[in-house]
Amino acid sequence: MAHYAAQHKWMIFVCTVMVFLTNIAILVSPWLLKLLINDLEKNFATITQREITYYAAGLLGLALVAGVFRFGYRRLIGGLAVRIEYDLRNNLFQHLQKMSKSYFDDESTGDLMSRATNDLESIRRLIGFAIVFIVDSTVFFFMALVIMLQIDVKLTLLALLPYPLLAIVVQQMTGRLHDMYETIQEGFADMNTKVQENLLGARIVKAYNLERRELQDFDQRSQRFVDLNRVFYRLEAILFPLFRLLPGIGTIILLWVGGIHVMEAKITIGDFVAFTAYLAMLTRPMIMLGFIINRFAQGSASMDRIYAILDTPSLITDGPDVRHDISQIRGEVEFRNLTFSYPNLPPILKNINLKIPVGSTVAIIGSTGCGKSTLANLIPRIFNVEVGSLFIDGIDICQLPLKTLRSQIGVVQQEAFLFSDLLKNNIAFGVDVTSETEIKASAHSVDLLAQIDEFPDQLETFVGEKGKTLSGGQRQRTAIARAILTHPKILILDDAFASVDTHTEDTILQRLAQVMSNSTTIIISHRVSTVKSADLIVILEDGEIVERGTHLELLAHDSHYAKIHQRQLLVEEIEAMETI
Ligand SMILES: Nc1ncnc2c1ncn2[C@@H]1O[C@H](COP(=O)(O)OP(=O)(O)OP(=O)(O)O)[C@@H](O)[C@H]1O
Ligand SMILES: [Mg+2]
């Protein structure tokens, strides 16, 4: 917060000056009233209509001045609030972009979303209104106090007697409201998560007929949110009457004690009227105080939630010993006795020793859950590895600038993710300048061009969120096309052919031969057909390399690989017989 204040200090200064001017204008009016009444009282016989008109014009002028300045600072503060919200939102987004995959594994998207929207908005409201009121009310309170003390010290002290009580109530309530608001925001995030998951998983929910159960579940969360809000508003509802009641007591004291002081001629009637006006004016900031506390409670709870994100450092960043001089890689990958485990879990990969020469193709095959994707994710440093266990071109991966590393690795993830954008933009994602010809060439390499040409909008086809207007195989191929368009030095295909038939797979592999000879390729698959032409096939089992060799070498003896091969051939034969 202080950082933002420093950034906009001039604006804040101008606003503060305007707040002062507004308050001066407001505070002078009762004074004028006092002078008028005193004048009327003393010179009742001689006062002219003209003189009274001057007073009236003065009052009007003061009201106008106050109005203009108030308009000025509210506009400025409003603009500032939007500006700060904008900065904060960009910071948040930028920070989220830097976070590692493990962060997103742990955090729910719904929760992050609600912070990025709801919480940011409540911060804007805090800056926009609450701060104005706080500055305004405080300035007003102290200026009014000085004037009132000047009129009658005893009266001031007595009339303001209920106010310390008010301060105590305020102080007590703020903490409770803050905590409560934080719980409310969590409840909102919880609800958000449910909605988001249901929207994403709508097909599954329908397929399993789970609408009713999901609805009940949502209803429960929604109900909890309502309950929390109800308690919050109940507390707020108690606060507001209290804020009116306490100043009311002050007014009673004023009428009583002030009346006596006038009778005893300690103060003039003009003083009394002005004093009444000041006290009445004080009621407004006092009530506003309730409003502010509320906003403050909300805003600071939200601020805490935003800072919880901003203060979480990204785990994967360039270290102090990063070699900034490296802007290119050749593409040799070497695992040296690598052991890897996810936080607080037993090792997933154990003693991996594997050297992949530049331009060669290595295939990794193994049963589900054996750690293939994990191994592949270590190369673009999606997860951190221990120093001395993974080398690119003989340089420890921790010393390579992340930007260099990632810009030269093309990864096709197991679950192809597409953005809600045009097909061509999805293919050309991550590449700044690309011609349509290049996009088409890369679509051709993955045997997708013919199908794209059949779409009514061709490359301009809008691909819905998560690519739902495409088939699973089309999605995967779009992802491969995207990866090869960047001409990566290292290409990782994680089960990228799982959704295409073996015939298409053959076609793609043939067409990719050129691309693959220019980059180090790592192919992960369950199918022998995908891996058989690789330079080296590695069989992974329970996170350990159990066999390695070429297709022919491995078939030559009684290997696991040979058994997998046998089994898959058998399945293929049965399938072939069934289709006849
Ligand atoms: N982010 C993660 N946090 C914790 N554990 C994980 C994470 N990702 C994967 N695992 C665990 O690591 C193990 C290996 O997962 P991995 O995804 O590497 O398997 P895989 O060989 O790619 O399987 P598949 O063939 O099904 O894709 C699994 O037991 C999985 O539960
Ligand atoms: Mg996998």
Coordinates of C-alpha atoms and ligand atoms in Angstrom, one line a residue:
M1 CA 0.0 0.0 0.0
A2 CA 2.7 2.4 1.0
H3 CA 4.4 1.7 -2.3
Y4 CA 1.3 2.8 -4.2
A5 CA 1.0 5.9 -2.1
A6 CA 4.5 6.8 -2.9
Q7 CA 3.9 6.3 -6.6
H8 CA 1.0 8.7 -6.6
K9 CA 2.2 11.1 -4.0
W10 CA 1.4 14.3 -6.0
M11 CA -2.1 13.3 -6.7
I12 CA -2.6 12.4 -3.0
F13 CA -1.1 15.8 -2.0
V14 CA -3.5 17.7 -4.3
C15 CA -6.4 15.7 -3.0
T16 CA -5.5 16.4 0.6
V17 CA -5.3 20.1 -0.1
M18 CA -8.7 20.0 -1.7
V19 CA -10.1 18.1 1.2
F20 CA -8.8 20.8 3.5
L21 CA -10.3 23.6 1.4
T22 CA -13.6 21.8 1.2
N23 CA -13.7 21.4 5.0
I24 CA -12.7 25.0 5.6
A25 CA -15.5 26.1 3.3
I26 CA -18.0 23.9 5.2
L27 CA -16.8 25.0 8.6
V28 CA -16.9 28.7 7.9
S29 CA -20.6 28.6 7.2
P30 CA -21.8 28.1 10.8
W31 CA -19.4 30.8 11.8
L32 CA -21.1 33.1 9.3
L33 CA -24.4 32.1 10.8
K34 CA -23.1 32.9 14.2
L35 CA -22.0 36.4 13.1
L36 CA -25.4 36.9 11.4
I37 CA -27.4 36.0 14.6
N38 CA -25.1 38.0 16.8
D39 CA -25.6 40.9 14.4
L40 CA -29.3 40.5 14.4
E41 CA -29.4 40.3 18.2
K42 CA -27.2 43.3 18.8
N43 CA -28.2 45.6 15.9
F44 CA -31.8 44.4 15.6
A45 CA -33.1 47.9 15.0
T46 CA -30.5 49.1 12.5
I47 CA -29.6 46.0 10.4
T48 CA -30.6 46.4 6.7
Q49 CA -31.9 43.8 4.3
R50 CA -28.8 44.4 2.2
E51 CA -26.6 43.2 5.0
I52 CA -28.6 40.1 5.5
T53 CA -28.3 39.4 1.7
Y54 CA -24.5 39.6 2.1
Y55 CA -24.6 36.9 4.7
A56 CA -26.9 34.8 2.5
A57 CA -24.6 35.3 -0.5
G58 CA -21.6 34.4 1.6
L59 CA -23.3 31.1 2.7
L60 CA -24.1 30.3 -0.9
G61 CA -20.6 31.1 -2.0
L62 CA -19.2 28.8 0.7
A63 CA -21.5 26.0 -0.4
L64 CA -20.4 26.4 -4.0
V65 CA -16.7 26.4 -3.1
A66 CA -17.1 23.3 -1.0
G67 CA -19.1 21.6 -3.8
V68 CA -16.4 22.4 -6.4
F69 CA -13.5 21.1 -4.3
R70 CA -15.4 18.1 -3.1
F71 CA -16.2 17.2 -6.8
G72 CA -12.5 17.7 -7.6
Y73 CA -11.0 15.4 -5.0
R74 CA -13.6 12.7 -5.4
R75 CA -12.9 12.6 -9.1
L76 CA -9.2 12.5 -8.6
I77 CA -9.4 9.8 -5.9
G78 CA -11.8 7.8 -8.1
G79 CA -9.3 7.9 -10.9
L80 CA -6.5 7.0 -8.6
A81 CA -8.4 4.0 -7.2
V82 CA -9.0 2.7 -10.7
R83 CA -5.4 3.2 -11.5
I84 CA -4.2 1.4 -8.4
E85 CA -6.6 -1.4 -9.1
Y86 CA -5.2 -1.6 -12.6
D87 CA -1.6 -1.8 -11.4
L88 CA -2.4 -4.3 -8.7
R89 CA -4.3 -6.5 -11.2
N90 CA -1.4 -6.4 -13.6
N91 CA 1.1 -7.2 -10.9
L92 CA -1.1 -10.0 -9.8
F93 CA -1.4 -11.4 -13.3
Q94 CA 2.3 -11.0 -13.9
H95 CA 3.1 -12.7 -10.7
L96 CA 0.8 -15.6 -11.4
Q97 CA 2.5 -16.0 -14.8
K98 CA 5.8 -16.5 -13.0
M99 CA 4.5 -19.1 -10.6
S100 CA 5.6 -22.7 -11.0
K101 CA 3.3 -25.5 -11.9
S102 CA 3.4 -26.9 -8.4
Y103 CA 1.8 -23.6 -7.2
F104 CA -1.2 -24.1 -9.5
D105 CA -1.3 -27.8 -8.5
D106 CA -1.9 -26.7 -4.9
E107 CA -4.1 -23.6 -5.4
S108 CA -7.6 -23.9 -6.7
T109 CA -8.4 -21.9 -9.8
G110 CA -11.7 -20.7 -8.4
D111 CA -9.9 -19.2 -5.4
L112 CA -7.3 -17.4 -7.5
M113 CA -10.1 -16.1 -9.8
S114 CA -12.1 -14.7 -6.9
R115 CA -9.0 -13.0 -5.6
A116 CA -8.3 -11.5 -9.0
T117 CA -11.8 -10.2 -9.3
N118 CA -13.8 -9.8 -6.1
D119 CA -10.9 -8.9 -3.8
L120 CA -9.4 -6.4 -6.3
E121 CA -12.8 -4.7 -6.5
S122 CA -13.1 -4.3 -2.8
I123 CA -9.6 -2.8 -2.6
R124 CA -10.7 -0.3 -5.2
R125 CA -13.7 0.6 -3.2
L126 CA -11.5 0.9 -0.1
I127 CA -9.2 3.3 -1.9
G128 CA -12.0 5.1 -3.7
F129 CA -14.3 5.8 -0.8
A130 CA -13.0 4.8 2.5
I131 CA -9.8 6.7 2.2
V132 CA -11.6 9.8 1.1
F133 CA -14.0 9.5 4.1
I134 CA -11.2 8.9 6.5
V135 CA -9.1 11.8 5.4
D136 CA -12.2 14.0 5.1
S137 CA -13.7 13.0 8.4
T138 CA -10.5 13.3 10.4
V139 CA -9.7 16.7 9.0
F140 CA -13.2 17.8 9.6
F141 CA -13.4 16.5 13.1
F142 CA -10.3 18.2 14.3
M143 CA -11.1 21.5 12.6
A144 CA -14.5 21.5 14.1
L145 CA -13.1 20.5 17.4
V146 CA -10.8 23.5 17.5
I147 CA -13.7 25.9 16.7
M148 CA -16.0 24.3 19.2
L149 CA -13.4 24.5 21.9
Q150 CA -13.0 28.2 21.1
I151 CA -16.7 28.8 21.6
D152 CA -17.1 26.9 24.9
V153 CA -14.6 24.4 26.3
K154 CA -16.9 22.9 28.9
L155 CA -19.8 22.5 26.5
T156 CA -17.5 20.9 23.9
L157 CA -16.2 18.3 26.4
L158 CA -19.6 17.4 27.6
A159 CA -21.2 17.2 24.2
L160 CA -18.4 15.0 22.9
L161 CA -18.6 12.7 25.9
P162 CA -20.3 9.9 24.0
Y163 CA -17.6 9.9 21.3
P164 CA -14.9 8.0 23.2
L165 CA -17.5 5.3 23.7
L166 CA -18.0 5.3 20.0
A167 CA -14.3 4.9 19.4
I168 CA -14.2 1.9 21.6
V169 CA -17.2 0.3 19.8
V170 CA -15.5 1.1 16.5
Q171 CA -12.2 -0.4 17.5
Q172 CA -13.9 -3.6 18.8
M173 CA -16.0 -4.1 15.8
T174 CA -13.3 -3.5 13.2
G175 CA -11.4 -6.7 14.1
R176 CA -14.5 -8.8 14.1
L177 CA -15.7 -7.4 10.8
H178 CA -12.3 -8.0 9.2
D179 CA -12.1 -11.6 10.2
M180 CA -15.7 -12.1 9.2
Y181 CA -15.1 -10.6 5.8
E182 CA -12.1 -12.8 5.2
T183 CA -14.3 -15.9 5.9
I184 CA -16.9 -14.5 3.6
Q185 CA -14.3 -14.1 0.8
E186 CA -13.2 -17.6 1.4
G187 CA -16.8 -18.8 1.1
F188 CA -17.1 -16.9 -2.1
A189 CA -14.0 -18.5 -3.5
D190 CA -15.2 -21.9 -2.4
M191 CA -18.4 -21.3 -4.3
N192 CA -16.5 -20.0 -7.3
T193 CA -14.4 -23.2 -7.4
K194 CA -17.5 -25.3 -7.5
V195 CA -19.0 -23.2 -10.4
Q196 CA -15.7 -23.3 -12.3
E197 CA -15.3 -27.0 -11.9
N198 CA -18.8 -27.7 -13.0
L199 CA -18.5 -25.6 -16.0
L200 CA -15.3 -27.3 -17.0
G201 CA -16.5 -30.7 -16.2
A202 CA -20.1 -30.1 -17.5
R203 CA -19.8 -33.1 -19.8
I204 CA -18.8 -35.5 -17.1
V205 CA -21.5 -34.2 -14.7
K206 CA -24.1 -34.8 -17.4
A207 CA -22.7 -38.2 -18.5
Y208 CA -22.9 -39.5 -14.9
N209 CA -26.2 -37.9 -14.2
L210 CA -24.7 -36.0 -11.3
E211 CA -26.6 -32.7 -11.8
R212 CA -28.7 -33.2 -8.7
R213 CA -25.8 -34.1 -6.4
E214 CA -23.8 -31.2 -7.8
L215 CA -26.7 -28.9 -7.2
Q216 CA -27.0 -30.0 -3.6
D217 CA -23.4 -29.6 -3.1
F218 CA -23.5 -26.1 -4.6
D219 CA -26.5 -25.3 -2.6
Q220 CA -24.7 -26.1 0.6
R221 CA -21.8 -23.9 -0.2
S222 CA -24.1 -21.2 -1.4
Q223 CA -26.1 -21.5 1.9
R224 CA -22.9 -21.2 3.9
F225 CA -22.1 -18.0 2.0
V226 CA -25.5 -16.6 2.7
D227 CA -25.2 -17.5 6.4
L228 CA -21.9 -15.8 6.7
N229 CA -23.2 -12.7 5.0
R230 CA -26.2 -12.7 7.2
V231 CA -24.1 -12.6 10.3
F232 CA -22.0 -9.9 8.7
Y233 CA -25.0 -7.7 7.9
R234 CA -26.5 -8.3 11.3
L235 CA -23.4 -6.9 12.9
E236 CA -23.4 -4.0 10.5
A237 CA -27.1 -3.4 11.2
I238 CA -26.3 -3.0 14.9
L239 CA -23.5 -0.7 14.2
F240 CA -25.4 1.9 12.3
P241 CA -28.2 2.7 14.8
L242 CA -25.4 2.8 17.5
F243 CA -23.6 5.4 15.4
R244 CA -26.7 7.6 15.4
L245 CA -27.7 7.0 19.0
L246 CA -24.4 8.1 20.5
P247 CA -24.2 11.5 18.8
G248 CA -27.9 11.8 19.7
I249 CA -26.9 11.7 23.4
G250 CA -24.4 14.4 22.6
T251 CA -27.1 16.6 21.2
I252 CA -29.3 16.2 24.3
I253 CA -26.3 17.3 26.5
L254 CA -25.8 20.3 24.2
L255 CA -29.4 21.5 24.4
W256 CA -29.4 21.2 28.1
V257 CA -26.0 22.5 29.1
G258 CA -25.8 24.9 26.1
G259 CA -29.2 26.4 26.9
I260 CA -28.1 27.0 30.5
H261 CA -24.9 28.7 29.3
V262 CA -26.9 31.0 27.0
M263 CA -29.2 31.9 29.9
E264 CA -26.1 32.6 32.1
A265 CA -24.8 34.7 29.2
K266 CA -21.6 32.6 29.0
I267 CA -22.2 32.3 25.3
T268 CA -24.3 34.2 22.8
I269 CA -27.3 32.8 20.9
G270 CA -25.1 33.0 17.8
D271 CA -22.5 30.8 19.5
F272 CA -25.2 28.4 20.5
V273 CA -26.6 28.1 17.0
A274 CA -23.1 27.7 15.5
F275 CA -22.2 25.1 18.1
T276 CA -25.4 23.1 17.3
A277 CA -24.5 23.3 13.7
Y278 CA -21.0 22.0 14.3
L279 CA -22.1 19.1 16.4
A280 CA -24.8 18.2 13.9
M281 CA -22.1 18.3 11.2
L282 CA -19.9 16.0 13.3
T283 CA -22.7 13.4 13.2
R284 CA -22.1 12.8 9.5
P285 CA -18.4 11.8 9.8
M286 CA -19.3 9.7 12.8
I287 CA -21.8 7.7 10.8
M288 CA -19.5 7.6 7.9
L289 CA -17.0 6.1 10.2
G290 CA -19.2 3.1 10.4
F291 CA -19.3 2.9 6.7
I292 CA -15.5 3.3 6.5
I293 CA -14.8 0.6 9.1
N294 CA -16.9 -1.7 7.0
R295 CA -15.0 -0.9 3.8
F296 CA -11.8 -1.0 5.6
A297 CA -12.5 -4.4 7.0
Q298 CA -13.4 -5.6 3.5
G299 CA -10.5 -3.9 1.8
S300 CA -7.8 -4.9 4.2
A301 CA -9.1 -8.5 4.2
S302 CA -8.9 -8.4 0.5
M303 CA -5.5 -6.8 0.5
D304 CA -4.3 -9.6 2.8
R305 CA -5.6 -12.1 0.3
I306 CA -3.9 -10.4 -2.7
Y307 CA -0.7 -10.1 -0.8
A308 CA -0.8 -13.7 0.1
I309 CA -0.3 -14.4 -3.6
L310 CA 2.1 -11.6 -4.3
D311 CA 4.3 -12.6 -1.4
T312 CA 4.6 -16.2 -2.4
P313 CA 7.9 -16.3 -4.3
S314 CA 8.1 -18.2 -7.5
L315 CA 10.0 -21.3 -6.8
I316 CA 11.4 -21.5 -10.3
T317 CA 13.5 -18.5 -11.2
D318 CA 17.0 -17.8 -12.5
G319 CA 19.4 -18.4 -9.7
P320 CA 22.3 -16.1 -8.8
D321 CA 24.8 -18.2 -10.8
V322 CA 22.8 -18.2 -14.0
R323 CA 24.8 -17.9 -17.1
H324 CA 23.3 -14.9 -18.9
D325 CA 25.8 -15.2 -21.8
I326 CA 23.9 -18.3 -23.0
S327 CA 21.1 -17.4 -25.5
Q328 CA 21.2 -20.6 -27.6
I329 CA 21.2 -24.2 -26.8
R330 CA 22.3 -27.1 -29.0
G331 CA 20.0 -29.7 -27.4
E332 CA 22.0 -32.3 -25.7
V333 CA 20.2 -33.6 -22.7
E334 CA 21.8 -35.6 -19.9
F335 CA 20.4 -37.0 -16.7
R336 CA 23.1 -37.8 -14.3
N337 CA 22.0 -40.1 -11.5
L338 CA 18.9 -38.1 -11.1
T339 CA 16.4 -38.8 -8.3
F340 CA 13.3 -36.7 -8.1
S341 CA 10.4 -36.5 -5.8
Y342 CA 7.4 -34.2 -5.5
P343 CA 7.3 -32.2 -2.2
N344 CA 6.7 -34.5 0.8
L345 CA 6.3 -37.6 -1.3
P346 CA 8.6 -40.6 -1.9
P347 CA 10.9 -40.4 -5.0
I348 CA 9.1 -40.8 -8.3
L349 CA 12.3 -41.1 -10.4
K350 CA 15.3 -43.0 -9.2
N351 CA 18.9 -43.1 -10.4
I352 CA 18.1 -42.0 -13.9
N353 CA 21.2 -42.0 -16.1
L354 CA 20.5 -41.1 -19.7
K355 CA 22.4 -39.1 -22.3
I356 CA 20.5 -37.9 -25.3
P357 CA 22.9 -36.6 -28.0
V358 CA 22.0 -33.6 -30.1
G359 CA 19.5 -34.4 -32.8
S360 CA 18.8 -37.9 -31.7
T361 CA 15.4 -39.3 -30.9
V362 CA 14.8 -41.1 -27.6
A363 CA 11.6 -42.8 -26.8
I364 CA 10.3 -43.5 -23.3
I365 CA 7.9 -46.3 -22.8
G366 CA 6.4 -47.6 -19.6
S367 CA 3.3 -48.4 -17.8
T368 CA 1.0 -45.7 -16.6
G369 CA 2.2 -43.8 -13.6
C370 CA 5.8 -44.9 -13.9
G371 CA 7.0 -41.3 -14.2
K372 CA 7.4 -40.6 -17.9
S373 CA 5.6 -37.2 -17.8
T374 CA 7.5 -36.3 -14.7
L375 CA 10.8 -37.0 -16.4
A376 CA 9.8 -35.0 -19.5
N377 CA 8.6 -32.0 -17.3
L378 CA 12.0 -31.7 -15.8
I379 CA 13.6 -30.7 -19.0
P380 CA 11.8 -27.3 -19.4
R381 CA 12.2 -27.0 -15.6
I382 CA 8.5 -27.2 -14.8
F383 CA 9.8 -28.6 -11.6
N384 CA 13.2 -28.0 -10.0
V385 CA 15.8 -30.8 -9.8
E386 CA 18.8 -31.1 -7.6
V387 CA 22.0 -29.4 -8.8
G388 CA 24.2 -31.7 -10.7
S389 CA 21.6 -34.1 -11.9
L390 CA 20.3 -32.6 -15.2
F391 CA 22.5 -31.0 -17.9
I392 CA 21.7 -29.4 -21.2
D393 CA 24.7 -29.2 -23.5
G394 CA 26.8 -30.2 -20.5
I395 CA 25.6 -27.1 -18.5
D396 CA 23.7 -27.6 -15.3
I397 CA 20.0 -26.8 -16.0
C398 CA 19.9 -24.5 -13.0
Q399 CA 22.5 -22.3 -14.6
L400 CA 20.7 -21.9 -17.9
P401 CA 18.5 -18.8 -18.1
L402 CA 14.9 -19.9 -18.0
K403 CA 14.0 -17.8 -20.9
T404 CA 16.7 -19.4 -23.1
L405 CA 15.8 -22.8 -22.0
R406 CA 12.0 -22.6 -22.5
S407 CA 12.1 -20.6 -25.7
Q408 CA 14.0 -23.5 -27.3
I409 CA 12.0 -26.4 -26.1
G410 CA 8.8 -27.4 -27.7
V411 CA 6.5 -29.4 -25.5
V412 CA 3.4 -31.2 -26.4
Q413 CA 1.7 -32.0 -23.1
Q414 CA -0.2 -35.1 -22.5
E415 CA -3.4 -33.1 -22.2
A416 CA -3.3 -30.7 -25.1
F417 CA -4.5 -27.3 -24.0
L418 CA -5.9 -24.9 -26.5
F419 CA -7.0 -21.3 -26.0
S420 CA -10.3 -19.8 -26.9
D421 CA -9.0 -18.2 -30.0
L422 CA -8.7 -18.8 -33.7
L423 CA -7.2 -22.1 -34.8
K424 CA -4.3 -20.3 -36.5
N425 CA -3.5 -18.3 -33.4
N426 CA -3.5 -21.5 -31.4
I427 CA -1.0 -23.0 -33.8
A428 CA 1.1 -19.9 -33.9
F429 CA 0.9 -19.4 -30.1
G430 CA 4.3 -18.3 -28.8
V431 CA 5.6 -17.2 -32.2
D432 CA 5.7 -13.5 -32.8
V433 CA 5.7 -13.3 -36.6
T434 CA 4.5 -16.2 -38.7
S435 CA 3.2 -16.4 -42.2
E436 CA 0.1 -18.3 -43.1
T437 CA 2.3 -20.5 -45.2
E438 CA 4.4 -21.5 -42.2
I439 CA 1.2 -22.3 -40.2
K440 CA -0.1 -24.4 -43.1
A441 CA 3.2 -26.2 -43.5
S442 CA 3.2 -27.1 -39.8
A443 CA -0.5 -28.2 -40.0
H444 CA 0.5 -30.4 -42.9
S445 CA 3.3 -32.0 -41.0
V446 CA 0.8 -33.2 -38.5
D447 CA -1.6 -34.4 -41.2
L448 CA -4.2 -31.8 -40.1
L449 CA -4.2 -29.5 -43.1
A450 CA -6.6 -31.6 -45.1
Q451 CA -9.1 -31.5 -42.3
I452 CA -8.7 -27.8 -41.6
D453 CA -9.5 -27.2 -45.3
E454 CA -12.8 -28.9 -44.8
F455 CA -13.8 -26.6 -41.9
P456 CA -16.0 -23.7 -43.2
D457 CA -13.7 -21.1 -41.7
Q458 CA -10.5 -23.1 -42.2
L459 CA -7.6 -21.6 -40.2
E460 CA -10.0 -18.9 -39.0
T461 CA -12.1 -21.5 -37.2
F462 CA -12.8 -20.4 -33.6
V463 CA -11.6 -23.0 -31.2
G464 CA -13.6 -22.8 -28.0
E465 CA -12.1 -22.8 -24.6
K466 CA -10.1 -26.0 -24.1
G467 CA -10.5 -26.7 -27.8
K468 CA -13.9 -28.3 -27.4
T469 CA -14.9 -27.8 -31.0
L470 CA -12.1 -30.1 -32.1
S471 CA -11.8 -33.8 -31.7
G472 CA -9.3 -35.2 -29.3
G473 CA -6.9 -36.2 -32.1
Q474 CA -7.3 -32.8 -33.8
R475 CA -6.5 -31.1 -30.6
Q476 CA -3.4 -33.2 -30.1
R477 CA -2.2 -32.5 -33.6
T478 CA -2.9 -28.8 -33.2
A479 CA -0.6 -28.9 -30.1
I480 CA 2.1 -30.7 -32.1
A481 CA 1.8 -28.2 -34.9
R482 CA 2.2 -25.5 -32.3
A483 CA 5.3 -27.1 -30.9
I484 CA 7.1 -27.6 -34.2
L485 CA 6.4 -24.1 -35.4
T486 CA 8.8 -22.7 -32.9
H487 CA 11.6 -24.8 -34.4
P488 CA 12.6 -26.1 -31.0
K489 CA 16.1 -27.5 -30.3
I490 CA 14.4 -30.0 -28.0
L491 CA 11.0 -31.4 -28.9
I492 CA 9.1 -33.3 -26.3
L493 CA 6.0 -35.3 -27.3
D494 CA 4.3 -36.6 -24.2
D495 CA 1.8 -39.2 -25.4
A496 CA 1.0 -36.9 -28.3
F497 CA -0.3 -39.6 -30.5
A498 CA -2.6 -41.3 -27.9
S499 CA -5.7 -40.0 -29.6
V500 CA -4.8 -40.6 -33.2
D501 CA -4.9 -44.0 -35.0
T502 CA -1.7 -45.8 -35.8
H503 CA -2.1 -45.1 -39.5
T504 CA -2.2 -41.3 -38.9
E505 CA 0.6 -41.6 -36.5
D506 CA 2.7 -43.2 -39.1
T507 CA 2.0 -40.4 -41.5
I508 CA 2.8 -37.8 -39.0
L509 CA 6.0 -39.5 -37.9
Q510 CA 7.2 -39.7 -41.5
R511 CA 6.4 -36.0 -42.1
L512 CA 8.1 -35.0 -38.9
A513 CA 11.3 -36.9 -39.7
Q514 CA 12.8 -33.7 -41.1
V515 CA 11.9 -31.6 -38.0
M516 CA 13.0 -34.4 -35.7
S517 CA 16.4 -34.6 -37.4
N518 CA 17.0 -31.0 -36.5
S519 CA 16.1 -31.3 -32.9
T520 CA 16.6 -33.6 -30.0
T521 CA 13.3 -35.4 -29.7
I522 CA 11.9 -37.2 -26.7
I523 CA 8.8 -39.3 -27.5
I524 CA 6.7 -40.7 -24.7
S525 CA 4.2 -43.4 -25.5
H526 CA 2.5 -46.5 -24.4
R527 CA 2.6 -47.9 -28.0
V528 CA 5.5 -49.8 -29.6
S529 CA 4.4 -48.5 -33.0
T530 CA 5.2 -44.9 -31.9
V531 CA 8.6 -45.6 -30.5
K532 CA 10.0 -48.3 -32.8
S533 CA 12.0 -46.1 -35.1
A534 CA 13.7 -44.1 -32.3
D535 CA 17.5 -44.1 -32.0
L536 CA 17.1 -45.3 -28.4
I537 CA 14.2 -46.8 -26.5
V538 CA 14.2 -46.5 -22.8
I539 CA 11.8 -48.6 -20.7
L540 CA 10.8 -47.0 -17.4
E541 CA 9.4 -48.9 -14.6
D542 CA 8.5 -47.5 -11.2
G543 CA 10.7 -44.5 -11.9
E544 CA 13.7 -46.5 -12.9
I545 CA 15.2 -47.3 -16.3
V546 CA 15.0 -51.0 -16.6
E547 CA 16.0 -51.5 -20.2
R548 CA 17.5 -49.5 -23.1
G549 CA 18.3 -50.2 -26.7
T550 CA 17.0 -49.9 -30.2
H551 CA 13.8 -51.7 -31.3
L552 CA 15.8 -54.5 -32.9
E553 CA 18.2 -54.8 -30.0
L554 CA 15.5 -55.0 -27.5
L555 CA 13.5 -57.6 -29.5
A556 CA 16.6 -59.7 -29.8
H557 CA 16.3 -61.0 -26.3
D558 CA 13.6 -61.8 -23.9
S559 CA 13.0 -58.2 -22.7
H560 CA 10.0 -56.4 -21.2
Y561 CA 9.9 -54.5 -24.4
A562 CA 9.6 -57.7 -26.4
K563 CA 6.7 -58.7 -24.2
I564 CA 4.9 -55.4 -24.6
H565 CA 5.5 -55.7 -28.4
Q566 CA 4.1 -59.2 -28.5
R567 CA 1.0 -58.1 -26.5
Q568 CA 0.3 -55.1 -28.7
L569 CA 0.8 -57.1 -31.9
L570 CA -1.8 -59.6 -30.6
V571 CA -4.3 -56.8 -29.8
E572 CA -3.7 -55.4 -33.3
E573 CA -4.4 -58.7 -34.9
I574 CA -7.6 -59.2 -32.9
E575 CA -8.7 -55.7 -33.8
A576 CA -7.9 -56.4 -37.5
M577 CA -9.9 -59.6 -37.4
E578 CA -12.8 -57.8 -35.8
T579 CA -13.0 -55.2 -38.5
I580 CA -13.0 -57.7 -41.3
Ligands
LIG1 N1 2.2 -32.6 -9.5 C1 2.3 -33.8 -8.9 N2 2.4 -33.8 -7.6 C2 2.5 -35.0 -6.9 N3 2.5 -36.2 -7.5 C3 2.5 -36.2 -8.8 C4 2.4 -35.0 -9.6 N4 2.3 -35.4 -10.9 C5 2.4 -36.7 -10.9 N5 2.5 -37.3 -9.7 C6 2.7 -38.7 -9.4 O1 3.9 -39.1 -10.0 C7 3.7 -40.4 -10.5 C8 4.2 -40.4 -11.9 O2 3.3 -39.6 -12.7 P1 3.6 -39.3 -14.2 O3 2.6 -38.4 -14.7 O4 5.0 -39.0 -14.4 O5 3.3 -40.8 -14.8 P2 3.3 -41.2 -16.4 O6 4.3 -42.2 -16.5 O7 3.4 -40.0 -17.3 O8 1.9 -41.9 -16.5 P3 0.9 -41.9 -17.8 O9 1.4 -42.9 -18.7 O10 -0.4 -42.3 -17.2 O11 0.9 -40.5 -18.3 C9 2.3 -40.8 -10.3 O12 2.2 -41.7 -9.3 C10 1.6 -39.5 -9.9 O13 0.6 -39.7 -9.0
MG2 MG 2.1 -39.1 -18.5

